[in-house]
PDB file of C-alpha atoms in Angstrom:
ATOM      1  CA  UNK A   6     -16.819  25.204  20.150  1.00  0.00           C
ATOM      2  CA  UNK A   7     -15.121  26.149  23.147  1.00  0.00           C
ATOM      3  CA  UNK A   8     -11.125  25.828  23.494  1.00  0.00           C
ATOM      4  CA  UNK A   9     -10.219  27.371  26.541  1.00  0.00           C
ATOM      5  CA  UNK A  10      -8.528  24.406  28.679  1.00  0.00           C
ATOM      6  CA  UNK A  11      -9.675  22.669  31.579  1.00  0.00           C
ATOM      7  CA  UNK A  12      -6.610  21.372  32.811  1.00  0.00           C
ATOM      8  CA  UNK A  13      -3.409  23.859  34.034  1.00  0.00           C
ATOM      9  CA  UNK A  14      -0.480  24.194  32.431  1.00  0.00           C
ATOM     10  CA  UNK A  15       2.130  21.157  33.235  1.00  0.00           C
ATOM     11  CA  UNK A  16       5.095  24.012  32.787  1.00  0.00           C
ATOM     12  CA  UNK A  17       5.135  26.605  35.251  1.00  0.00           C
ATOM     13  CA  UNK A  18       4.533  30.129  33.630  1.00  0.00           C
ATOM     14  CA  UNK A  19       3.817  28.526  30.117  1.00  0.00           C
ATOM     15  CA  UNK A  20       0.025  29.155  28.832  1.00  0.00           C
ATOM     16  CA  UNK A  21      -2.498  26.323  29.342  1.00  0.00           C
ATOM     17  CA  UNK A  22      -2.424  25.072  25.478  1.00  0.00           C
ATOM     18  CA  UNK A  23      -2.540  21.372  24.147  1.00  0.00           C
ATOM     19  CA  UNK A  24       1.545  21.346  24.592  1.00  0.00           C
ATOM     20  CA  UNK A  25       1.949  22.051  27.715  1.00  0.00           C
ATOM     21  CA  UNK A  26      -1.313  20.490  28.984  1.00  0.00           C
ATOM     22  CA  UNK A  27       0.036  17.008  27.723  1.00  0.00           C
ATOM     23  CA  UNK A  28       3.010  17.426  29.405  1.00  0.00           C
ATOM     24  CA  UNK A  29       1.475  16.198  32.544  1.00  0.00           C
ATOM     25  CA  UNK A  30       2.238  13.383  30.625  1.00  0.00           C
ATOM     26  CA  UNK A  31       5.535  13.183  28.696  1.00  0.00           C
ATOM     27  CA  UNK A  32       5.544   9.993  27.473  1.00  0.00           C
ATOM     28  CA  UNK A  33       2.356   9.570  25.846  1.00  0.00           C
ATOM     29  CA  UNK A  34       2.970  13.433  24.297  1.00  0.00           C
ATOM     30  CA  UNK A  35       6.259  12.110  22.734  1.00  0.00           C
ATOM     31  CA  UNK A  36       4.867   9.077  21.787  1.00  0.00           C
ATOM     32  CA  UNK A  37       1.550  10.809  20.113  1.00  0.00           C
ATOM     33  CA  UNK A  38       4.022  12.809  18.111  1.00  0.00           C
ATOM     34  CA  UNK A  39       5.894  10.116  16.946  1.00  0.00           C
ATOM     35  CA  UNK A  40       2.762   8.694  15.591  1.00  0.00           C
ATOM     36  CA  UNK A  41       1.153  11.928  14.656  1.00  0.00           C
ATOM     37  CA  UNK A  42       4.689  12.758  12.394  1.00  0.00           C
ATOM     38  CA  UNK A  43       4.510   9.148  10.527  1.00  0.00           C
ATOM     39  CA  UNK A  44       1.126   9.582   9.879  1.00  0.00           C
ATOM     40  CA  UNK A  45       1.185  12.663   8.367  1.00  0.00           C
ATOM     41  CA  UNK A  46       4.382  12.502   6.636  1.00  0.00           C
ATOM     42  CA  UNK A  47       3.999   8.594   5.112  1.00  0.00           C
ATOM     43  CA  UNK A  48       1.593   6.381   3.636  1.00  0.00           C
ATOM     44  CA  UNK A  49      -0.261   6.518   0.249  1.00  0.00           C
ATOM     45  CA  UNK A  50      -3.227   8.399   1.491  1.00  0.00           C
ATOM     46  CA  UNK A  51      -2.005  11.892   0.276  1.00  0.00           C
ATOM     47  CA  UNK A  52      -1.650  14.894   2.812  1.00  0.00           C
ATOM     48  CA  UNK A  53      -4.159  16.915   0.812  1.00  0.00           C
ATOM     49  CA  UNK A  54      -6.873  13.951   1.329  1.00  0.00           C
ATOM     50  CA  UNK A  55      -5.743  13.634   5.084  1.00  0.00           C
ATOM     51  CA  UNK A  56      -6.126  17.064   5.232  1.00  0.00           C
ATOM     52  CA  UNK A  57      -9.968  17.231   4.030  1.00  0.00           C
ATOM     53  CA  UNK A  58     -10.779  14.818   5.794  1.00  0.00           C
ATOM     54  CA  UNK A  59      -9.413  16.069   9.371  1.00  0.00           C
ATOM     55  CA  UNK A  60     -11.109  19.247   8.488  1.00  0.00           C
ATOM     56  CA  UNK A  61     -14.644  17.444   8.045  1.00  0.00           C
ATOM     57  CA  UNK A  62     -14.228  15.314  11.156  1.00  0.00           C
ATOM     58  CA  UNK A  63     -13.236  18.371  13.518  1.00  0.00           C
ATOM     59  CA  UNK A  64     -16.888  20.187  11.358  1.00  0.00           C
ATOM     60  CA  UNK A  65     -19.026  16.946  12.735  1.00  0.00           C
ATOM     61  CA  UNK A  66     -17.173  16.628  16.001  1.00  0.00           C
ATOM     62  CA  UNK A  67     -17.577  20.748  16.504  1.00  0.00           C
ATOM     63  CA  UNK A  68     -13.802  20.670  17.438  1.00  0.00           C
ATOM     64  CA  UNK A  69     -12.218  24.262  17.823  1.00  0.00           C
ATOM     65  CA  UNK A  70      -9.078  23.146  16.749  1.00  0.00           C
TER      66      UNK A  70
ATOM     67  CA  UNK B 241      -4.078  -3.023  30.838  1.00  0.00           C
ATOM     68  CA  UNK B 242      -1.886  -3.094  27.693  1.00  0.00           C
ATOM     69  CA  UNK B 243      -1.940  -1.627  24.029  1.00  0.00           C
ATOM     70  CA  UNK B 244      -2.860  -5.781  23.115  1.00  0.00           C
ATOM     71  CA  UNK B 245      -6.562  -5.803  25.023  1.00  0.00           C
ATOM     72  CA  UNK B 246      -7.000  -2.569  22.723  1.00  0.00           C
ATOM     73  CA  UNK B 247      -5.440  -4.491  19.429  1.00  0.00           C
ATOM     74  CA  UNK B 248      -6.873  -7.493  19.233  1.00  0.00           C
ATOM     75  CA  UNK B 249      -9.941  -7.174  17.553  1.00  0.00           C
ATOM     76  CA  UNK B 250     -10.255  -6.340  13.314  1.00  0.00           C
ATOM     77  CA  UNK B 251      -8.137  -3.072  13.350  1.00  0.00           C
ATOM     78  CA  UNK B 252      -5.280  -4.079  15.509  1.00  0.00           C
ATOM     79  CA  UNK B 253      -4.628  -7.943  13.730  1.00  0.00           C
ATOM     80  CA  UNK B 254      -5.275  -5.864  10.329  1.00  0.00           C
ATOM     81  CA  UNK B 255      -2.650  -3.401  11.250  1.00  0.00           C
ATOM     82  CA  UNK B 256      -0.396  -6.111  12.456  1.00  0.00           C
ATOM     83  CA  UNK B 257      -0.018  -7.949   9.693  1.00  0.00           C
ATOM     84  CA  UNK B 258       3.712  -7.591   7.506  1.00  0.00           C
ATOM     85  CA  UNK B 259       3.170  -5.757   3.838  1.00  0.00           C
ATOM     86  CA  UNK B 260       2.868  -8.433   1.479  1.00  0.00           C
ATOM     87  CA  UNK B 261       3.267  -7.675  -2.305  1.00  0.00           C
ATOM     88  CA  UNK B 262       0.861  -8.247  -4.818  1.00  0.00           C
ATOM     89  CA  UNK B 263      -2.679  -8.334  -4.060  1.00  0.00           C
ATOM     90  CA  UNK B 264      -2.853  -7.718  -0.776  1.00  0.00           C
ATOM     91  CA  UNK B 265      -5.386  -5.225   1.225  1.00  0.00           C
ATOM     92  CA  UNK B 266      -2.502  -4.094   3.255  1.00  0.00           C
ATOM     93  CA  UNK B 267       0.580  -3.315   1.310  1.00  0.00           C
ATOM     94  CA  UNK B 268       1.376   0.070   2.437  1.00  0.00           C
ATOM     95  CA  UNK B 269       5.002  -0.296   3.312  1.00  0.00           C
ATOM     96  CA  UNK B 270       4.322   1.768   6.678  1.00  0.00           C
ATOM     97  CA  UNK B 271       2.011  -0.109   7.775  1.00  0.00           C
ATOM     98  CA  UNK B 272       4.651  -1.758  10.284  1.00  0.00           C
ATOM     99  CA  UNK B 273       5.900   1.732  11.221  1.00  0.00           C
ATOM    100  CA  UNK B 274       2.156   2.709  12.298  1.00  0.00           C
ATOM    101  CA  UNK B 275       1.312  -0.249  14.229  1.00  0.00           C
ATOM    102  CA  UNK B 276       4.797  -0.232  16.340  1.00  0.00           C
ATOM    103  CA  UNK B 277       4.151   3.671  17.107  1.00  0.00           C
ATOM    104  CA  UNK B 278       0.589   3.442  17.551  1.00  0.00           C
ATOM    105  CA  UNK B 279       0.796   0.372  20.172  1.00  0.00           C
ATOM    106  CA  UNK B 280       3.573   2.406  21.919  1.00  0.00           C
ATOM    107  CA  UNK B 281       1.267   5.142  22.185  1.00  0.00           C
ATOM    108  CA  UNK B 282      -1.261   2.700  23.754  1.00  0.00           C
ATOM    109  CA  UNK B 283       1.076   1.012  26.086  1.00  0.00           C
ATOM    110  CA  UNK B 284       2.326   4.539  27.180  1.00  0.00           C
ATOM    111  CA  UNK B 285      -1.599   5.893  27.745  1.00  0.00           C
ATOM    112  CA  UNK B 286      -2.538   2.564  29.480  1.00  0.00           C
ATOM    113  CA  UNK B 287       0.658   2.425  31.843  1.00  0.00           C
ATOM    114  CA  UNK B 288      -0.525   5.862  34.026  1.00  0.00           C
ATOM    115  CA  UNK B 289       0.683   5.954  37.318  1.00  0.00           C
ATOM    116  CA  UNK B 290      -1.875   8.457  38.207  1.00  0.00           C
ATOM    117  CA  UNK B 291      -5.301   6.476  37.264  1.00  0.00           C
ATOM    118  CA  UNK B 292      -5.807   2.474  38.531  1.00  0.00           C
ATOM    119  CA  UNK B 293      -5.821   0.203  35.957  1.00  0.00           C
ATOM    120  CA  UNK B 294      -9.426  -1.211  37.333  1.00  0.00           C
ATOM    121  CA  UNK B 295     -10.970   2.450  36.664  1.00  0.00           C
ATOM    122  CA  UNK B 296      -9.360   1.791  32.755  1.00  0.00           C
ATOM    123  CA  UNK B 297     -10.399  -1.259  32.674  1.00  0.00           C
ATOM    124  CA  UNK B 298     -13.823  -0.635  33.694  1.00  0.00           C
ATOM    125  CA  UNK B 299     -14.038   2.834  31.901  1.00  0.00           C
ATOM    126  CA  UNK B 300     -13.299   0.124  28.282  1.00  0.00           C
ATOM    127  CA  UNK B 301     -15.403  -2.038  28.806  1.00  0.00           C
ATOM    128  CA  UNK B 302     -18.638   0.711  29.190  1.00  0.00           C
ATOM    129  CA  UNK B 303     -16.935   2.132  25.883  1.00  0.00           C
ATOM    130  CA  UNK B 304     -17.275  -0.942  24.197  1.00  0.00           C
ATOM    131  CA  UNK B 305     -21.156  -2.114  25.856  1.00  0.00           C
ATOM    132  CA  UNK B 306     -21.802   1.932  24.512  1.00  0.00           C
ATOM    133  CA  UNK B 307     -20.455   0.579  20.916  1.00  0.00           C
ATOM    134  CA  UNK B 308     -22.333  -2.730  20.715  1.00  0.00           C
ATOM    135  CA  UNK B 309     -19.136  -4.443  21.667  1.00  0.00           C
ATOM    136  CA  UNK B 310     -18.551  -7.216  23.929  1.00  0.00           C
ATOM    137  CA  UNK B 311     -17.229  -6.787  26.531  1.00  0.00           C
ATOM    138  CA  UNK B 312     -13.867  -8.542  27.960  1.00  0.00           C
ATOM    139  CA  UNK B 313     -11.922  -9.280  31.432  1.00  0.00           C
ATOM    140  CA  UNK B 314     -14.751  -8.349  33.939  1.00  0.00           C
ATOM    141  CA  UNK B 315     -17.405 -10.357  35.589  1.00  0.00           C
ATOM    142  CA  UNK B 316     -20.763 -10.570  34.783  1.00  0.00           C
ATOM    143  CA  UNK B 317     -21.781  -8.899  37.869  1.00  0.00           C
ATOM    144  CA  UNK B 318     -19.371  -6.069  36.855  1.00  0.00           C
ATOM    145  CA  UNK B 319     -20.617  -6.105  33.276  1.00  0.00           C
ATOM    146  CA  UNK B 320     -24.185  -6.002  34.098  1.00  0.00           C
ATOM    147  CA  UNK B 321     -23.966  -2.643  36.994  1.00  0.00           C
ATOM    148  CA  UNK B 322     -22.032  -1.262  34.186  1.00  0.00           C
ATOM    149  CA  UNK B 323     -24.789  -2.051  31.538  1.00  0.00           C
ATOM    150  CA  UNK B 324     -27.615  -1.066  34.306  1.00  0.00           C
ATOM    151  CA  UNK B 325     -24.954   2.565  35.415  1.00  0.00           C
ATOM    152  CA  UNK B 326     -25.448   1.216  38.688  1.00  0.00           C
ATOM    153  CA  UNK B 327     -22.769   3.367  40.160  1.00  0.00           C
ATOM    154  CA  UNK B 328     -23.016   2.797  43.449  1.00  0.00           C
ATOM    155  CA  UNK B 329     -21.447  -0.904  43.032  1.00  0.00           C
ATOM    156  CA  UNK B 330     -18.358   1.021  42.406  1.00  0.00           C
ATOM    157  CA  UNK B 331     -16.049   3.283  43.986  1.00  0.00           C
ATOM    158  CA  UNK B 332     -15.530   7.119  43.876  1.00  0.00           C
ATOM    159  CA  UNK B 333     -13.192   7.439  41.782  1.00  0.00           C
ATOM    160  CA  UNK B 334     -14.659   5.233  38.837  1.00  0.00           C
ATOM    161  CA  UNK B 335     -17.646   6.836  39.490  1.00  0.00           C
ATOM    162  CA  UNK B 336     -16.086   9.642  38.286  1.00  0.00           C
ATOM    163  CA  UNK B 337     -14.179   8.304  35.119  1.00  0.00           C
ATOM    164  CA  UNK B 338     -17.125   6.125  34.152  1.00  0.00           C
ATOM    165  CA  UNK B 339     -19.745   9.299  33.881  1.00  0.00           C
ATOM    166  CA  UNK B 340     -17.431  10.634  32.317  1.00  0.00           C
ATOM    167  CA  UNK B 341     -16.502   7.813  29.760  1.00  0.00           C
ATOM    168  CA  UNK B 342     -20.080   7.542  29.103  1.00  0.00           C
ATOM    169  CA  UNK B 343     -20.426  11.209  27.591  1.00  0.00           C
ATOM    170  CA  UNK B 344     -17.139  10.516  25.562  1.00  0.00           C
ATOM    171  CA  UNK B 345     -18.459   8.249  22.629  1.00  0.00           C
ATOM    172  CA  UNK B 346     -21.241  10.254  21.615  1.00  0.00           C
ATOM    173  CA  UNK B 347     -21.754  13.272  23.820  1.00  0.00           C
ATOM    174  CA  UNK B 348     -18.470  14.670  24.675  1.00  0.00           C
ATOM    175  CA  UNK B 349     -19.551  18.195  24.288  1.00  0.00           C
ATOM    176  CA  UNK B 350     -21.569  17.632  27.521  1.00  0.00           C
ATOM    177  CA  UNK B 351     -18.875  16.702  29.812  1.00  0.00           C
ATOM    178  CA  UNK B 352     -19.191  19.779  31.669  1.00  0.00           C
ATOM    179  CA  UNK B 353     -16.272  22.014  33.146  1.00  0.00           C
ATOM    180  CA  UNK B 354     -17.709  20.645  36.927  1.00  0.00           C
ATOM    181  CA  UNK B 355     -17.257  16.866  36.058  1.00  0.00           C
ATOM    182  CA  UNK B 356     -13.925  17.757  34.636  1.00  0.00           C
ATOM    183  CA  UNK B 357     -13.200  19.759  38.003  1.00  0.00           C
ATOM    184  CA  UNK B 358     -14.229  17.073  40.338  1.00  0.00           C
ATOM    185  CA  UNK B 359     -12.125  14.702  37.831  1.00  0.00           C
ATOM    186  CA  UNK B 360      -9.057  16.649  39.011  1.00  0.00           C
ATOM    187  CA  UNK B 361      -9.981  16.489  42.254  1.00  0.00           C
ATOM    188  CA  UNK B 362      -9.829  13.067  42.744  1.00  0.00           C
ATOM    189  CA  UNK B 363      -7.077  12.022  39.962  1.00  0.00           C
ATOM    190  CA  UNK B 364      -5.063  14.880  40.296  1.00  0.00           C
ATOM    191  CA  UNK B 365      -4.080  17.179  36.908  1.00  0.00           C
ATOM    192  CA  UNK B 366      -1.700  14.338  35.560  1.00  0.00           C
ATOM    193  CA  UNK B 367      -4.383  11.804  36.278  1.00  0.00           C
ATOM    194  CA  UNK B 368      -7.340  13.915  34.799  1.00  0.00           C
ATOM    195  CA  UNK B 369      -5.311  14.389  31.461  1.00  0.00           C
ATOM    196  CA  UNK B 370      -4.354  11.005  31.693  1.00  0.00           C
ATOM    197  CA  UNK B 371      -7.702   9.674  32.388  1.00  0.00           C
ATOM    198  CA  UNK B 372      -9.588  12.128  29.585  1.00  0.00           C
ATOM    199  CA  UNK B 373      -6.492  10.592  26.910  1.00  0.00           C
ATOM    200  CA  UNK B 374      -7.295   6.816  27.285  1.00  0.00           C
ATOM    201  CA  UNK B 375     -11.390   7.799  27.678  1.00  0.00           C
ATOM    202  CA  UNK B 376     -10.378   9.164  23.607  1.00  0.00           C
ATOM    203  CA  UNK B 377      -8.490   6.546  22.700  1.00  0.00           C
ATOM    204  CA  UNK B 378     -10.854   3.467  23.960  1.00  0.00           C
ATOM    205  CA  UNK B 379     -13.527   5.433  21.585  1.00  0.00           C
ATOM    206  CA  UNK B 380     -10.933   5.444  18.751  1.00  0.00           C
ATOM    207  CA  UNK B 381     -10.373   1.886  19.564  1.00  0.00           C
ATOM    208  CA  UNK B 382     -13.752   0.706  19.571  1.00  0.00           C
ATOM    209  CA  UNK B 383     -14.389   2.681  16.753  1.00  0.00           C
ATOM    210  CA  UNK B 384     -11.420   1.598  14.124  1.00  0.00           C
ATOM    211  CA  UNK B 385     -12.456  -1.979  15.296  1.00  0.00           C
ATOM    212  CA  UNK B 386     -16.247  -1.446  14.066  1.00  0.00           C
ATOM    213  CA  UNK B 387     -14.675   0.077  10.885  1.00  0.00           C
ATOM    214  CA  UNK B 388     -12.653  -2.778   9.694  1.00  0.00           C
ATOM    215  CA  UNK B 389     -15.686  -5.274  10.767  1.00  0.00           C
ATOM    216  CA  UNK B 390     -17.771  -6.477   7.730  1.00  0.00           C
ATOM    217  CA  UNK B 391     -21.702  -6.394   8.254  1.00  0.00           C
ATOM    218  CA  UNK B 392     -22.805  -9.301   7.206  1.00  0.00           C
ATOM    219  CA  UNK B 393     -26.228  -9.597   5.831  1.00  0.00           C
TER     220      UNK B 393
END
C-alpha cells in the first residue's frame, strides 16, 4: 500500500504529494476539484454514506490514501 | 478524443438527462451540476498536449475489449493487434501507455515503478501524469457504463 510518488513535484521546492503532482496539469486539477467539491457537498446520498463507502473501495482497491 | 466518446453509453445519457419531478429514476436536482463538471473534467483530461490523442484513443479502446465492451473508432486490424497485445503493430510510445493501460483495470498494483519510469521518459512528467489520469478515468468510464447496464436474462 505504497504512497510514495512516482512522478516529481510540478512546483519547484514543494514535496511530491497528490497537489503538486497534478499540477503538471492545472486544468484537469481545477476541474477534478470542482467536481470532487459538488460531489461531496450535494446530492441526496448523505456524506456519512459517501464516506463508508470511499473507505471500503480504497480497503478492496489497497489504496494508501 | 472528447468527454462525448466517454459519455455516450448508459452512464453518460443517464447523467444527461434534466431532473424531472415525480417518478423519475433521476430527480436529484444536481444531477445537471455533476454531468456539466464531470464532462469538463473529461474534456480537460482528454485535451493533453503532452500525450497523442491516437495513444488515448487506442489506450480506450483496450480498456473497454479488457471490460467486455465494444470497442469504437478504430479498425479492425487495430482492434484485433490490440485484442491479440500484438505490440509491435504499434509505436513506442503506445507501447508504453497500452502495457500500462492493461494493468490499470484490474492489476494496477503491478504497474511497476520501471514502467512508470520509462513512461516519463517518453511522455515527459506532464505527459506521464496526464497519461496515468485518463488510463483511471477510461476504467471509471467503462466501469459506471457496466453499472447502469441491465443484465438481461
Amino acid at each position: 500500500m505504497s504512497t510514495k510518488p512516482r512522478v516529481d513535484s510540478a512546483i519547484p521546492g514543494a514535496p511530491a504529494e497528490f497537489g503538486s503532482v497534478m499540477m503538471h496539469t492545472p486544468d484537469v486539477l481545477g476541474r477534478f476539484g470542482e467536481l470532487y467539491a459538488s460531489f461531496w457537498q450535494q446530492g441526496i446520498v448523505s456524506q456519512e454514506i459517501k464516506e463508508m463507502t470511499r473507505i471500503r473501495n480504497a480497503r478492496i482497491t489497497d489504496c494508501g490514501f | 478524443m472528447r468527454s462525448t466518446d466517454l459519455m455516450s453509453g448508459p452512464f453518460g445519457l443517464l447523467l444527461a438527462q434534466q431532473p424531472k419531478g415525480g417518478s423519475s429514476a433521476v430527480s436529484d436536482p444536481n444531477t445537471t451540476d455533476l454531468n456539466k463538471k464531470y464532462r469538463a473534467l473529461l474534456d480537460a483530461i482528454l485535451g493533453s498536449e503532452s500525450v497523442p490523442q491516437r495513444v488515448l484513443l487506442l489506450c480506450y479502446q483496450r480498456i473497454r475489449q479488457i471490460h467486455g465492451l465494444a470497442v469504437q473508432n478504430i479498425s479492425v486490424k487495430e482492434a484485433d493487434a490490440l485484442n491479440r497485445q500484438a505490440m509491435s503493430e504499434f509505436e513506442t510510445g503506445e507501447q508504453l501507455a497500452l502495457a500500462a493501460a492493461e494493468k490499470i483495470p484490474y492489476q494496477h498494483h503491478e504497474l511497476d515503478d520501471d514502467e512508470v519510469e520509462r513512461i516519463k521518459a517518453h511522455f515527459g512528467s506532464d505527459g506521464s501524469v496526464s497519461l496515468l489520469t485518463a488510463l483511471a478515468f477510461f476504467d471509471v468510464s467503462c466501469r459506471l457504463d457496466l453499472t447502469f447496464t441491465t443484465t438481461e436474462t
